Amino acid sequence: CKAAVAWEAGKPLVMEEVEVAPPQKHEVRIKILFTSLCHTDVYFWEAKGQTPWFPRIFGHEAGGIVESIGEGVTDLAPGDHVLPIFTGECGDCPHCHSEESNMCDLLRINTERGGMIHDGESRFSINGKPIHHFVGTSTFSEYTVVHSGQVAKINPDAPLDKVCIVSCGLSTGLGATLNVAKPKKGQSVAIFGLGAVGLAAAEGARIAGASRIIGVDLNSKRFDEAKKFGVTEFVNPKDHDKPVQQVIAEMTDGGVDRSVECTGSVQAMIQAFECVHDGWGVAVLVGVPSKDDAFKTHPMNFLNERTLKGTFFGNYKPKTDIPGVVEKYMNKELELEKFITHTVPFSEINKAFDYMLKGES
């Protein structure tokens, strides 16, 4: 089948004919119908700070239909509509048994792995030469092989061209607000970073009934678009000569009730924590920092009863919880269309990279 292969860091993807091996033990082969591009794909494609694994097939936000199943797969069958997910749920480890965690020991995201867990081998090849996988999904291919623990079976009536975005960024932001920050109706929420994940966090605040949703971003062009996601006010730190946490505290009579940080900047993490109200404020970190980052805040911020939390994939368990996020969309509680800015044919996938690199999508 056809796949968009990254042969080297930062170079345009090339449409190639690849061979996709049959699924092995606990694996399924999926016909991918729609895939979207996430900033994480771009980050690892640029390979500026990570181990460069090339040639590689990127992609991890997608929707498709199970084509065949490997030995030991009991919960999926050919014809099932599914979302492959970059992290998994084995169902057996302490994390999977815990109601509080979704960080599966076996299938947690691993960006360094170029093959499948079962045997370490790749299921993709060109003329017998292996092509590396990416986070166990590799959805920039017409067919892919995924561990069954990384596959969420969803409502077959859900339009795959819309719900494909649920498999990464959307759920990460939405869950950070609904599952971790948990704002009460009428409370105020600050969202740091208004990319796709931040807008999903704002959507979560809208669904929760927040009275004020304050968007914080260094790019004022994002403000108009963010209104569609429930954002009511905007702060650009560049417009102020005092720290943004102080600006927010003054706007909100002492601080917001909840904040969600979606940038990966340690400065924004400190700001998000220090802008919540003492006594009950909760800040949630979503953005992934650089590996040598550290931040400093005064311990009094904790003693004054502020809470700092982190989240991974919005605290959603992939197989158990993601079908329910799709149902939220089917029940019109969640709006997905507004997250989709461009649609391009698979053969023009490099256009999608251009839109994202220019900040237009």
mmCIF file of C-alpha atoms in Angstrom:
data_model
loop_
_atom_site.group_PDB
_atom_site.id
_atom_site.type_symbol
_atom_site.label_atom_id
_atom_site.label_comp_id
_atom_site.label_asym_id
_atom_site.label_seq_id
_atom_site.Cartn_x
_atom_site.Cartn_y
_atom_site.Cartn_z
ATOM 1 C CA CYS A 1 0.000 0.000 0.000
ATOM 2 C CA LYS A 2 1.000 3.653 -0.032
ATOM 3 C CA ALA A 3 2.698 5.306 2.932
ATOM 4 C CA ALA A 4 4.276 8.716 3.511
ATOM 5 C CA VAL A 5 7.834 7.859 4.571
ATOM 6 C CA ALA A 6 10.201 10.247 6.347
ATOM 7 C CA TRP A 7 13.656 9.324 5.034
ATOM 8 C CA GLU A 8 15.560 11.960 6.983
ATOM 9 C CA ALA A 9 14.994 14.670 9.587
ATOM 10 C CA GLY A 10 13.150 17.757 8.416
ATOM 11 C CA LYS A 11 12.947 16.643 4.755
ATOM 12 C CA PRO A 12 9.557 16.365 2.980
ATOM 13 C CA LEU A 13 7.840 12.986 3.331
ATOM 14 C CA VAL A 14 7.908 10.742 0.260
ATOM 15 C CA MET A 15 4.955 8.667 -0.954
ATOM 16 C CA GLU A 16 6.243 5.098 -1.224
ATOM 17 C CA GLU A 17 4.851 1.633 -1.900
ATOM 18 C CA VAL A 18 5.368 -0.271 1.348
ATOM 19 C CA GLU A 19 4.664 -3.819 2.355
ATOM 20 C CA VAL A 20 2.713 -4.220 5.603
ATOM 21 C CA ALA A 21 3.174 -7.624 7.278
ATOM 22 C CA PRO A 22 0.246 -9.520 8.834
ATOM 23 C CA PRO A 23 -0.501 -8.826 12.501
ATOM 24 C CA GLN A 24 1.353 -11.020 15.002
ATOM 25 C CA LYS A 25 0.297 -12.023 18.532
ATOM 26 C CA HIS A 26 -1.935 -9.357 20.196
ATOM 27 C CA GLU A 27 -1.779 -7.121 17.082
ATOM 28 C CA VAL A 28 -4.337 -5.874 14.573
ATOM 29 C CA ARG A 29 -3.908 -4.554 11.049
ATOM 30 C CA ILE A 30 -5.986 -1.460 10.366
ATOM 31 C CA LYS A 31 -7.029 0.192 7.114
ATOM 32 C CA ILE A 32 -6.488 3.892 7.905
ATOM 33 C CA LEU A 33 -9.149 6.110 6.328
ATOM 34 C CA PHE A 34 -8.321 9.478 7.895
ATOM 35 C CA THR A 35 -5.268 10.731 9.737
ATOM 36 C CA SER A 36 -4.509 14.106 11.221
ATOM 37 C CA LEU A 37 -1.213 15.804 11.937
ATOM 38 C CA CYS A 38 -0.175 16.572 15.503
ATOM 39 C CA HIS A 39 2.675 18.794 16.589
ATOM 40 C CA THR A 40 4.351 15.736 18.150
ATOM 41 C CA ASP A 41 4.799 14.257 14.647
ATOM 42 C CA VAL A 42 6.476 17.487 13.534
ATOM 43 C CA TYR A 43 8.694 17.572 16.642
ATOM 44 C CA PHE A 44 10.080 14.066 16.059
ATOM 45 C CA TRP A 45 10.299 14.596 12.288
ATOM 46 C CA GLU A 46 12.511 17.651 12.906
ATOM 47 C CA ALA A 47 14.539 15.483 15.359
ATOM 48 C CA LYS A 48 16.316 18.456 16.895
ATOM 49 C CA GLY A 49 16.493 17.115 20.436
ATOM 50 C CA GLN A 50 15.730 13.397 20.066
ATOM 51 C CA THR A 51 17.276 10.237 18.719
ATOM 52 C CA PRO A 52 16.769 10.382 14.942
ATOM 53 C CA TRP A 53 15.059 7.142 13.863
ATOM 54 C CA PHE A 54 14.852 7.113 10.060
ATOM 55 C CA PRO A 55 13.391 5.974 7.721
ATOM 56 C CA ARG A 56 10.167 6.164 9.695
ATOM 57 C CA ILE A 57 6.407 6.330 9.191
ATOM 58 C CA PHE A 58 4.955 8.994 11.472
ATOM 59 C CA GLY A 59 1.316 9.667 12.395
ATOM 60 C CA HIS A 60 -0.675 8.904 15.544
ATOM 61 C CA GLU A 61 -4.089 10.614 15.268
ATOM 62 C CA ALA A 62 -6.313 8.571 13.000
ATOM 63 C CA GLY A 63 -9.478 6.626 12.353
ATOM 64 C CA GLY A 64 -9.856 3.373 10.473
ATOM 65 C CA ILE A 65 -11.348 -0.096 10.179
ATOM 66 C CA VAL A 66 -9.816 -3.349 11.434
ATOM 67 C CA GLU A 67 -8.723 -5.437 8.433
ATOM 68 C CA SER A 68 -7.327 -8.508 10.245
ATOM 69 C CA ILE A 69 -6.393 -9.656 13.742
ATOM 70 C CA GLY A 70 -3.476 -11.615 15.157
ATOM 71 C CA GLU A 71 -3.404 -14.489 17.612
ATOM 72 C CA GLY A 72 -4.870 -13.800 21.057
ATOM 73 C CA VAL A 73 -6.974 -10.781 20.055
ATOM 74 C CA THR A 74 -10.465 -11.326 21.491
ATOM 75 C CA ASP A 75 -11.994 -7.845 21.833
ATOM 76 C CA LEU A 76 -11.631 -6.691 18.211
ATOM 77 C CA ALA A 77 -12.764 -8.169 14.908
ATOM 78 C CA PRO A 78 -12.393 -7.324 11.201
ATOM 79 C CA GLY A 79 -14.835 -4.550 10.302
ATOM 80 C CA ASP A 80 -14.664 -2.770 13.692
ATOM 81 C CA HIS A 81 -14.343 1.014 13.530
ATOM 82 C CA VAL A 82 -11.368 2.054 15.628
ATOM 83 C CA LEU A 83 -8.999 4.797 16.715
ATOM 84 C CA PRO A 84 -5.350 3.723 17.094
ATOM 85 C CA ILE A 85 -3.795 5.476 20.114
ATOM 86 C CA PHE A 86 -0.164 6.339 20.929
ATOM 87 C CA THR A 87 -0.456 4.914 24.441
ATOM 88 C CA GLY A 88 -2.220 1.780 25.557
ATOM 89 C CA GLU A 89 -4.139 -0.204 28.113
ATOM 90 C CA CYS A 90 -2.951 -3.774 28.642
ATOM 91 C CA GLY A 91 -5.586 -4.398 31.325
ATOM 92 C CA ASP A 92 -3.194 -6.359 33.564
ATOM 93 C CA CYS A 93 -0.635 -3.988 35.116
ATOM 94 C CA PRO A 94 -1.054 -1.993 38.388
ATOM 95 C CA HIS A 95 -1.722 1.204 36.387
ATOM 96 C CA CYS A 96 -4.511 -0.445 34.378
ATOM 97 C CA HIS A 97 -6.011 -1.840 37.616
ATOM 98 C CA SER A 98 -5.896 1.615 39.239
ATOM 99 C CA GLU A 99 -8.890 3.909 38.798
ATOM 100 C CA GLU A 100 -6.552 6.882 39.102
ATOM 101 C CA SER A 101 -3.971 6.105 36.409
ATOM 102 C CA ASN A 102 -3.839 5.569 32.663
ATOM 103 C CA MET A 103 -0.060 5.088 32.474
ATOM 104 C CA CYS A 104 0.045 1.423 31.410
ATOM 105 C CA ASP A 105 3.382 -0.265 32.220
ATOM 106 C CA LEU A 106 3.433 -2.294 29.005
ATOM 107 C CA LEU A 107 2.052 0.142 26.426
ATOM 108 C CA ARG A 108 2.858 3.619 27.710
ATOM 109 C CA ILE A 109 4.125 5.903 24.947
ATOM 110 C CA ASN A 110 7.659 5.069 23.823
ATOM 111 C CA THR A 111 9.112 7.385 21.165
ATOM 112 C CA GLU A 112 12.368 5.424 21.028
ATOM 113 C CA ARG A 113 10.833 2.146 19.866
ATOM 114 C CA GLY A 114 11.013 1.525 16.128
ATOM 115 C CA GLY A 115 9.390 -1.934 16.080
ATOM 116 C CA MET A 116 6.555 -3.860 17.700
ATOM 117 C CA ILE A 117 6.611 -5.006 21.350
ATOM 118 C CA HIS A 118 6.021 -8.681 20.489
ATOM 119 C CA ASP A 119 9.325 -9.238 18.696
ATOM 120 C CA GLY A 120 10.983 -5.815 18.294
ATOM 121 C CA GLU A 121 10.586 -6.127 14.518
ATOM 122 C CA SER A 122 8.986 -3.661 12.108
ATOM 123 C CA ARG A 123 5.827 -4.624 10.197
ATOM 124 C CA PHE A 124 6.726 -2.159 7.401
ATOM 125 C CA SER A 125 9.259 -2.774 4.665
ATOM 126 C CA ILE A 126 10.310 -1.530 1.231
ATOM 127 C CA ASN A 127 12.028 -4.171 -0.924
ATOM 128 C CA GLY A 128 12.698 -6.186 2.223
ATOM 129 C CA LYS A 129 14.309 -3.272 4.108
ATOM 130 C CA PRO A 130 12.519 -2.370 7.386
ATOM 131 C CA ILE A 131 10.949 1.054 7.969
ATOM 132 C CA HIS A 132 10.681 2.178 11.617
ATOM 133 C CA HIS A 133 7.360 2.574 13.433
ATOM 134 C CA PHE A 134 6.389 5.659 15.455
ATOM 135 C CA VAL A 135 4.740 5.372 18.926
ATOM 136 C CA GLY A 136 3.204 2.048 17.910
ATOM 137 C CA THR A 137 0.708 3.632 15.489
ATOM 138 C CA SER A 138 2.362 4.926 12.252
ATOM 139 C CA THR A 139 -0.867 6.188 10.710
ATOM 140 C CA PHE A 140 0.684 7.948 7.685
ATOM 141 C CA SER A 141 0.102 4.687 5.816
ATOM 142 C CA GLU A 142 -2.976 3.213 4.125
ATOM 143 C CA TYR A 143 -2.557 0.153 6.387
ATOM 144 C CA THR A 144 -0.791 -0.101 9.722
ATOM 145 C CA VAL A 145 -0.228 -2.719 12.429
ATOM 146 C CA VAL A 146 -0.959 -1.748 16.058
ATOM 147 C CA HIS A 147 -0.918 -3.611 19.384
ATOM 148 C CA SER A 148 -4.540 -4.432 20.261
ATOM 149 C CA GLY A 149 -4.105 -2.658 23.626
ATOM 150 C CA GLN A 150 -3.610 0.587 21.693
ATOM 151 C CA VAL A 151 -6.859 0.338 19.734
ATOM 152 C CA ALA A 152 -10.135 1.914 20.905
ATOM 153 C CA LYS A 153 -13.262 0.397 19.358
ATOM 154 C CA ILE A 154 -15.802 3.141 18.693
ATOM 155 C CA ASN A 155 -19.375 3.674 17.519
ATOM 156 C CA PRO A 156 -19.461 2.652 13.814
ATOM 157 C CA ASP A 157 -21.845 5.570 13.097
ATOM 158 C CA ALA A 158 -19.250 8.155 14.166
ATOM 159 C CA PRO A 159 -17.718 9.973 11.157
ATOM 160 C CA LEU A 160 -14.063 8.904 11.128
ATOM 161 C CA ASP A 161 -12.967 12.108 9.372
ATOM 162 C CA LYS A 162 -14.062 14.054 12.490
ATOM 163 C CA VAL A 163 -13.440 11.680 15.401
ATOM 164 C CA CYS A 164 -9.898 10.817 14.258
ATOM 165 C CA ILE A 165 -8.745 13.932 16.174
ATOM 166 C CA VAL A 166 -9.981 12.400 19.445
ATOM 167 C CA SER A 167 -7.042 9.975 19.483
ATOM 168 C CA CYS A 168 -4.450 12.458 20.805
ATOM 169 C CA GLY A 169 -4.509 16.247 21.260
ATOM 170 C CA LEU A 170 -8.212 16.762 21.678
ATOM 171 C CA SER A 171 -8.548 14.166 24.458
ATOM 172 C CA THR A 172 -5.370 15.412 26.136
ATOM 173 C CA GLY A 173 -6.705 18.962 26.527
ATOM 174 C CA LEU A 174 -10.314 18.023 27.184
ATOM 175 C CA GLY A 175 -9.387 15.486 29.866
ATOM 176 C CA ALA A 176 -6.888 17.845 31.516
ATOM 177 C CA THR A 177 -9.830 20.119 32.306
ATOM 178 C CA LEU A 178 -12.691 17.664 32.847
ATOM 179 C CA ASN A 179 -10.779 14.835 34.576
ATOM 180 C CA VAL A 180 -7.973 16.642 36.388
ATOM 181 C CA ALA A 181 -8.662 20.378 36.930
ATOM 182 C CA LYS A 182 -12.394 19.596 37.393
ATOM 183 C CA PRO A 183 -13.732 23.168 37.459
ATOM 184 C CA LYS A 184 -17.142 23.566 39.084
ATOM 185 C CA LYS A 185 -19.966 25.345 37.296
ATOM 186 C CA GLY A 186 -19.462 29.104 37.451
ATOM 187 C CA GLN A 187 -15.730 28.972 38.252
ATOM 188 C CA SER A 188 -12.967 30.754 36.330
ATOM 189 C CA VAL A 189 -10.329 28.932 34.267
ATOM 190 C CA ALA A 190 -7.114 30.235 32.667
ATOM 191 C CA ILE A 191 -5.729 28.355 29.663
ATOM 192 C CA PHE A 192 -2.038 28.876 28.802
ATOM 193 C CA GLY A 193 -1.363 28.232 25.102
ATOM 194 C CA LEU A 194 -4.162 28.299 22.518
ATOM 195 C CA GLY A 195 -2.993 25.611 20.110
ATOM 196 C CA ALA A 196 -5.178 22.551 19.510
ATOM 197 C CA VAL A 197 -4.578 21.115 23.004
ATOM 198 C CA GLY A 198 -5.255 24.457 24.715
ATOM 199 C CA LEU A 199 -8.439 24.953 22.705
ATOM 200 C CA ALA A 200 -9.542 21.448 23.728
ATOM 201 C CA ALA A 201 -8.857 22.407 27.370
ATOM 202 C CA ALA A 202 -11.029 25.511 26.821
ATOM 203 C CA GLU A 203 -13.739 23.307 25.298
ATOM 204 C CA GLY A 204 -13.597 21.237 28.500
ATOM 205 C CA ALA A 205 -14.055 24.397 30.583
ATOM 206 C CA ARG A 206 -17.017 25.398 28.393
ATOM 207 C CA ILE A 207 -18.617 21.957 28.843
ATOM 208 C CA ALA A 208 -18.028 22.179 32.625
ATOM 209 C CA GLY A 209 -19.916 25.505 32.721
ATOM 210 C CA ALA A 210 -17.006 27.827 33.618
ATOM 211 C CA SER A 211 -18.126 31.459 33.897
ATOM 212 C CA ARG A 212 -14.837 32.972 32.722
ATOM 213 C CA ILE A 213 -12.282 31.308 30.454
ATOM 214 C CA ILE A 214 -9.134 33.396 30.129
ATOM 215 C CA GLY A 215 -6.845 32.515 27.208
ATOM 216 C CA VAL A 216 -3.131 33.314 27.529
ATOM 217 C CA ASP A 217 -0.958 33.251 24.407
ATOM 218 C CA LEU A 218 1.966 35.155 22.887
ATOM 219 C CA ASN A 219 0.215 35.158 19.488
ATOM 220 C CA SER A 220 -2.716 37.598 19.510
ATOM 221 C CA LYS A 221 -3.894 36.218 16.138
ATOM 222 C CA ARG A 222 -5.191 33.173 18.007
ATOM 223 C CA PHE A 223 -7.651 35.152 20.096
ATOM 224 C CA ASP A 224 -10.518 35.477 17.605
ATOM 225 C CA GLU A 225 -10.533 31.789 16.783
ATOM 226 C CA ALA A 226 -10.492 30.888 20.489
ATOM 227 C CA LYS A 227 -13.851 32.591 21.084
ATOM 228 C CA LYS A 228 -15.501 29.640 19.300
ATOM 229 C CA PHE A 229 -14.149 27.403 22.072
ATOM 230 C CA GLY A 230 -15.698 29.410 24.902
ATOM 231 C CA VAL A 231 -12.725 31.673 25.673
ATOM 232 C CA THR A 232 -14.140 34.933 27.083
ATOM 233 C CA GLU A 233 -11.028 37.047 27.731
ATOM 234 C CA PHE A 234 -7.453 37.199 26.483
ATOM 235 C CA VAL A 235 -4.089 38.076 27.894
ATOM 236 C CA ASN A 236 -0.927 38.435 25.831
ATOM 237 C CA PRO A 237 1.998 38.537 28.302
ATOM 238 C CA LYS A 238 3.886 40.762 25.834
ATOM 239 C CA ASP A 239 1.276 43.508 26.345
ATOM 240 C CA HIS A 240 2.083 43.898 30.050
ATOM 241 C CA ASP A 241 5.066 45.142 32.024
ATOM 242 C CA LYS A 242 4.284 42.952 35.040
ATOM 243 C CA PRO A 243 4.257 39.156 35.388
ATOM 244 C CA VAL A 244 1.192 37.604 33.769
ATOM 245 C CA GLN A 245 0.233 35.803 36.998
ATOM 246 C CA GLN A 246 -0.111 39.228 38.616
ATOM 247 C CA VAL A 247 -2.215 40.499 35.700
ATOM 248 C CA ILE A 248 -4.568 37.500 36.059
ATOM 249 C CA ALA A 249 -4.768 37.865 39.860
ATOM 250 C CA GLU A 250 -5.831 41.500 39.433
ATOM 251 C CA MET A 251 -8.429 40.581 36.781
ATOM 252 C CA THR A 252 -9.979 37.879 38.955
ATOM 253 C CA ASP A 253 -9.861 39.254 42.500
ATOM 254 C CA GLY A 254 -6.994 37.105 43.723
ATOM 255 C CA GLY A 255 -6.602 34.472 41.028
ATOM 256 C CA VAL A 256 -8.487 31.981 38.872
ATOM 257 C CA ASP A 257 -10.066 28.848 40.341
ATOM 258 C CA ARG A 258 -8.334 26.547 37.835
ATOM 259 C CA SER A 259 -5.582 26.847 35.243
ATOM 260 C CA VAL A 260 -4.378 24.488 32.524
ATOM 261 C CA GLU A 261 -0.913 24.896 30.972
ATOM 262 C CA CYS A 262 -0.613 23.608 27.382
ATOM 263 C CA THR A 263 2.687 25.043 26.108
ATOM 264 C CA GLY A 264 5.592 23.031 27.548
ATOM 265 C CA SER A 265 7.307 26.312 28.532
ATOM 266 C CA VAL A 266 8.564 26.209 32.128
ATOM 267 C CA GLN A 267 7.861 29.918 32.443
ATOM 268 C CA ALA A 268 4.205 29.288 31.541
ATOM 269 C CA MET A 269 4.114 26.411 34.054
ATOM 270 C CA ILE A 270 5.168 28.742 36.884
ATOM 271 C CA GLN A 271 2.700 31.400 35.697
ATOM 272 C CA ALA A 272 -0.135 28.861 35.531
ATOM 273 C CA PHE A 273 0.584 27.674 39.079
ATOM 274 C CA GLU A 274 1.077 31.108 40.584
ATOM 275 C CA CYS A 275 -2.074 32.606 38.991
ATOM 276 C CA VAL A 276 -4.531 30.285 40.786
ATOM 277 C CA HIS A 277 -6.389 31.480 43.877
ATOM 278 C CA ASP A 278 -5.021 30.545 47.287
ATOM 279 C CA GLY A 279 -7.169 28.205 49.386
ATOM 280 C CA TRP A 280 -8.591 26.173 46.498
ATOM 281 C CA GLY A 281 -6.816 26.924 43.211
ATOM 282 C CA VAL A 282 -5.694 23.984 41.069
ATOM 283 C CA ALA A 283 -3.167 24.216 38.220
ATOM 284 C CA VAL A 284 -2.705 21.363 35.744
ATOM 285 C CA LEU A 285 0.410 20.887 33.600
ATOM 286 C CA VAL A 286 -0.126 19.331 30.158
ATOM 287 C CA GLY A 287 2.739 20.671 28.023
ATOM 288 C CA VAL A 288 5.875 18.542 27.629
ATOM 289 C CA PRO A 289 9.050 20.369 28.727
ATOM 290 C CA SER A 290 12.540 20.023 27.267
ATOM 291 C CA LYS A 291 14.552 17.321 28.995
ATOM 292 C CA ASP A 292 16.861 19.604 31.014
ATOM 293 C CA ASP A 293 14.128 21.996 32.188
ATOM 294 C CA ALA A 294 13.417 22.779 35.825
ATOM 295 C CA PHE A 295 11.339 25.476 37.469
ATOM 296 C CA LYS A 296 11.336 27.273 40.766
ATOM 297 C CA THR A 297 8.412 28.507 42.847
ATOM 298 C CA HIS A 298 8.206 29.490 46.505
ATOM 299 C CA PRO A 299 6.979 26.701 48.830
ATOM 300 C CA MET A 300 4.514 29.198 50.358
ATOM 301 C CA ASN A 301 2.497 28.831 47.148
ATOM 302 C CA PHE A 302 1.770 25.260 48.267
ATOM 303 C CA LEU A 303 1.343 26.108 51.945
ATOM 304 C CA ASN A 304 -1.264 28.681 50.892
ATOM 305 C CA GLU A 305 -3.300 25.729 49.596
ATOM 306 C CA ARG A 306 -2.671 25.907 45.899
ATOM 307 C CA THR A 307 -2.463 22.544 44.122
ATOM 308 C CA LEU A 308 -0.193 21.641 41.202
ATOM 309 C CA LYS A 309 -1.042 18.537 39.176
ATOM 310 C CA GLY A 310 0.147 16.871 35.999
ATOM 311 C CA THR A 311 -1.688 14.791 33.439
ATOM 312 C CA PHE A 312 -0.884 12.366 30.645
ATOM 313 C CA PHE A 313 -3.391 12.006 27.768
ATOM 314 C CA GLY A 314 -6.015 13.797 29.867
ATOM 315 C CA ASN A 315 -6.130 10.862 32.339
ATOM 316 C CA TYR A 316 -8.197 8.894 29.797
ATOM 317 C CA LYS A 317 -7.652 5.129 29.584
ATOM 318 C CA PRO A 318 -7.535 4.521 25.811
ATOM 319 C CA LYS A 319 -9.759 1.443 25.453
ATOM 320 C CA THR A 320 -12.079 2.112 28.404
ATOM 321 C CA ASP A 321 -12.671 5.865 28.106
ATOM 322 C CA ILE A 322 -12.070 7.048 24.527
ATOM 323 C CA PRO A 323 -15.256 5.450 23.112
ATOM 324 C CA GLY A 324 -17.124 7.681 25.609
ATOM 325 C CA VAL A 325 -15.426 10.828 24.293
ATOM 326 C CA VAL A 326 -16.658 9.862 20.810
ATOM 327 C CA GLU A 327 -20.182 9.474 22.294
ATOM 328 C CA LYS A 328 -19.955 13.030 23.704
ATOM 329 C CA TYR A 329 -19.514 14.182 20.116
ATOM 330 C CA MET A 330 -22.357 11.951 18.871
ATOM 331 C CA ASN A 331 -24.619 13.424 21.598
ATOM 332 C CA LYS A 332 -23.663 16.969 20.496
ATOM 333 C CA GLU A 333 -22.045 17.771 23.871
ATOM 334 C CA LEU A 334 -18.644 18.149 22.207
ATOM 335 C CA GLU A 335 -18.010 20.071 18.993
ATOM 336 C CA LEU A 336 -15.232 18.653 16.823
ATOM 337 C CA GLU A 337 -15.744 20.409 13.480
ATOM 338 C CA LYS A 338 -14.316 23.688 14.766
ATOM 339 C CA PHE A 339 -10.974 21.992 15.540
ATOM 340 C CA ILE A 340 -10.437 21.080 11.879
ATOM 341 C CA THR A 341 -8.936 23.970 9.903
ATOM 342 C CA HIS A 342 -7.731 22.237 6.711
ATOM 343 C CA THR A 343 -8.403 19.037 4.807
ATOM 344 C CA VAL A 344 -5.802 17.832 2.308
ATOM 345 C CA PRO A 345 -5.508 14.633 0.246
ATOM 346 C CA PHE A 346 -3.056 12.087 1.675
ATOM 347 C CA SER A 347 -0.855 12.508 -1.424
ATOM 348 C CA GLU A 348 -0.328 16.168 -0.379
ATOM 349 C CA ILE A 349 0.576 15.449 3.246
ATOM 350 C CA ASN A 350 3.554 17.826 3.077
ATOM 351 C CA LYS A 351 1.059 20.707 2.746
ATOM 352 C CA ALA A 352 -0.247 19.822 6.212
ATOM 353 C CA PHE A 353 3.302 20.095 7.588
ATOM 354 C CA ASP A 354 3.632 23.517 5.920
ATOM 355 C CA TYR A 355 0.382 24.778 7.469
ATOM 356 C CA MET A 356 1.512 23.668 10.913
ATOM 357 C CA LEU A 357 5.066 25.039 10.576
ATOM 358 C CA LYS A 358 3.650 28.423 9.522
ATOM 359 C CA GLY A 359 1.173 28.396 12.429
ATOM 360 C CA GLU A 360 -1.769 28.587 10.009
ATOM 361 C CA SER A 361 -3.554 25.438 11.184
#
